[in-house]
Coordinates of C-alpha atoms in Angstrom, one line a residue:
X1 CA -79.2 -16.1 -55.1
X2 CA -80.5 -17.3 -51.9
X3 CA -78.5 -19.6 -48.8
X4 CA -80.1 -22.3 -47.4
X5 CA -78.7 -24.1 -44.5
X6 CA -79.6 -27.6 -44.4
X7 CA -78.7 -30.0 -41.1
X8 CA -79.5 -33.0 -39.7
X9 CA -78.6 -35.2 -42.5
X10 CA -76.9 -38.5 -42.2
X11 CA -72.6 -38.4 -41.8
X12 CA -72.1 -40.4 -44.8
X13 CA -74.6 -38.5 -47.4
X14 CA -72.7 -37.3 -50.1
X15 CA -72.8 -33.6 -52.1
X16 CA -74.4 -35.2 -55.2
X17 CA -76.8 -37.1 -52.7
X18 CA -77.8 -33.9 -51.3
X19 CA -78.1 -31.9 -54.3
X20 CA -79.8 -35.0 -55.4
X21 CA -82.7 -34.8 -52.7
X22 CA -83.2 -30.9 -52.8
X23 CA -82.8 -30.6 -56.6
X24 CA -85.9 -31.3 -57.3
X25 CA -87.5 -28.0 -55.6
X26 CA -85.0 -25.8 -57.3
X27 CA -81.5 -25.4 -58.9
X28 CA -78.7 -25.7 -56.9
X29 CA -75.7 -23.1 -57.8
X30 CA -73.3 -24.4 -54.6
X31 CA -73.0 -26.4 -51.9
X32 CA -70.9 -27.3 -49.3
X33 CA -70.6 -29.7 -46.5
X34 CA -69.1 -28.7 -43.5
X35 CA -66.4 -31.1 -42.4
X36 CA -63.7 -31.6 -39.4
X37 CA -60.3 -30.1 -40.5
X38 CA -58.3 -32.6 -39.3
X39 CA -60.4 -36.3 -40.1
X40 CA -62.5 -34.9 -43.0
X41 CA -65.3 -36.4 -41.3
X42 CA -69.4 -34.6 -42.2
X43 CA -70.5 -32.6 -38.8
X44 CA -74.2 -33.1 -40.8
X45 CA -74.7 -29.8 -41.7
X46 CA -74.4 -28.0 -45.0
X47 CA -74.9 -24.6 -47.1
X48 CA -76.1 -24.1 -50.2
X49 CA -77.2 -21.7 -52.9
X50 CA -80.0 -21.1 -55.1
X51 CA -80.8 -19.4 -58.3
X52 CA -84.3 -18.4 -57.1
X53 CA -86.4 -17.7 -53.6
X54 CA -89.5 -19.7 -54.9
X55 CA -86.9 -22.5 -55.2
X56 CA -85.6 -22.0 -51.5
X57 CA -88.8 -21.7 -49.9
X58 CA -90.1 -24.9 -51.6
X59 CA -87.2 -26.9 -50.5
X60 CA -87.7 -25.5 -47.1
X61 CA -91.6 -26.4 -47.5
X62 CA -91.2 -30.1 -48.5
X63 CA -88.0 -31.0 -46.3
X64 CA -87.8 -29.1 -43.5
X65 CA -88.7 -31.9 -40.3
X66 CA -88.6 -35.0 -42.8
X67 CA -86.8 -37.9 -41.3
X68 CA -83.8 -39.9 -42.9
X69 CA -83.0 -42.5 -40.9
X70 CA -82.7 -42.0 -37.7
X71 CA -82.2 -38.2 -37.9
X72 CA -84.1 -35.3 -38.4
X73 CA -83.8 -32.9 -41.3
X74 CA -83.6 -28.8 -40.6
X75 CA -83.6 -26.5 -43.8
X76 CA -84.3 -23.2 -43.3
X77 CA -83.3 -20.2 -44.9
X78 CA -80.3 -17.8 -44.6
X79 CA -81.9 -14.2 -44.7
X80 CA -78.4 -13.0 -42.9
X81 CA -77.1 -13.9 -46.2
X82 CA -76.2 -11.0 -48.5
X83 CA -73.6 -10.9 -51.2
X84 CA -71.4 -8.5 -49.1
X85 CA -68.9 -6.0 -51.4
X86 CA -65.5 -6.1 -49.9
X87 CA -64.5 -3.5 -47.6
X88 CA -62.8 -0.3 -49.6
X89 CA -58.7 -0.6 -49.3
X90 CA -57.2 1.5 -47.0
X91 CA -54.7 3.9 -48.6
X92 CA -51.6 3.9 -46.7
X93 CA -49.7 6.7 -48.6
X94 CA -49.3 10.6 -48.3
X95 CA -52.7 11.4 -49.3
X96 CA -54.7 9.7 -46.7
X97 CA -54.2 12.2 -43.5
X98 CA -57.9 10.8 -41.6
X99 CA -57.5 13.6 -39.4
X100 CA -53.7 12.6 -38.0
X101 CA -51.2 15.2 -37.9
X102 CA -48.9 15.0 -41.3
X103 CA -45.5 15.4 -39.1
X104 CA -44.0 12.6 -39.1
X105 CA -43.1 11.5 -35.2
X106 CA -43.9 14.8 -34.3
X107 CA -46.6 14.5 -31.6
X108 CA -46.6 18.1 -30.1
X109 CA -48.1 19.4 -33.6
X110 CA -46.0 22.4 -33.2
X111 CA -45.9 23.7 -36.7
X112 CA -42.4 21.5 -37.5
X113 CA -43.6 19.6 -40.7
X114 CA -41.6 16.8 -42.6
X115 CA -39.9 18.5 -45.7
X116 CA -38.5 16.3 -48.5
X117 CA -36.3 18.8 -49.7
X118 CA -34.4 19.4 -46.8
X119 CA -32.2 16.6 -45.6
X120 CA -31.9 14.9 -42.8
X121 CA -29.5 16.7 -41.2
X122 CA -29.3 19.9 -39.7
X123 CA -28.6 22.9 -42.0
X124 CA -25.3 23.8 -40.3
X125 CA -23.6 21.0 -41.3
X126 CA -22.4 21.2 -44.5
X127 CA -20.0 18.1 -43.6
X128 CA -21.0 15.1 -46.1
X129 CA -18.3 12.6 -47.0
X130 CA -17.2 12.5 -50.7
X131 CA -19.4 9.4 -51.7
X132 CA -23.0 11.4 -50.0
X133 CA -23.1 8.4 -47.1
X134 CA -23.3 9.1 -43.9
X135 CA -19.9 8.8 -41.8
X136 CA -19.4 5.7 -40.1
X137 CA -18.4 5.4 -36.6
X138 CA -14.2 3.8 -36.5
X139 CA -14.0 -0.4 -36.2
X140 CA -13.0 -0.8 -31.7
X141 CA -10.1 -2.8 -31.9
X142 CA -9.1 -5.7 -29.7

């Protein structure tokens, strides 16, 4: 598929007016006319795609500098155009290190490394409250 950018067209033309015009130099897959967010109005310039590059390059041939109106038509082809892959997704779970230190908040790499096992509090305390929750701190009262 190749882009073609076409421009200087009249405000009011219409999608199946334009596809109507440049149809005949090659198939048209999509188009699309720029237009103000807010008023829907044409800014005059549009994109579209076609099947073939002999089909592009004679619509670019027979239009490009014709006048409608009191305008001047542009159509020239998008080479900057390519069918772009999306970027791969970024892993964000314990296999994707990308050369970061694997402890956890531990900046000063010092051989401490984050152990599931081991819980979260130190190993001399063998306190834990009957239910396994952490103790919670007495209510201030007024």
């Amino acid at each position: 598929m190749v882009k073609l950018f076409v421009g200087g067209f009249p405000l009011e033309m219409t999608e199946l007016e334009l596809v109507k015009m440049i149809g005949p130099h090659g198939d048209v897959e999509t188009i699309k006319i720029v237009r103000d967010k807010k008023t829907r109005i044409c800014k005059g310039y549009a994109f579209l795609e076609m099947k073939d590059r002999t089909g592009a390059e004679n619509a670019v041939i027979a239009l490009d500098g014709t006048e409608i109106g009191d305008r001047v038509l542009s159509v020239k082809i998008n080479d900057d155009f390519v069918k772009k892959t999306p970027p791969p997704r970024k892993s964000f779970g314990y296999g994707n290190n990308n050369n970061r230190s694997n402890n956890y908040g531990n900046r000063n790499n010092d051989n401490r490394s984050y152990n599931s096992q081991s819980n979260y509090r130190s190993s001399n305390s063998n306190e834990q409250s009957p239910s396994g929750e952490r103790p919670r701190r007495p209510r201030k009262t007024m």
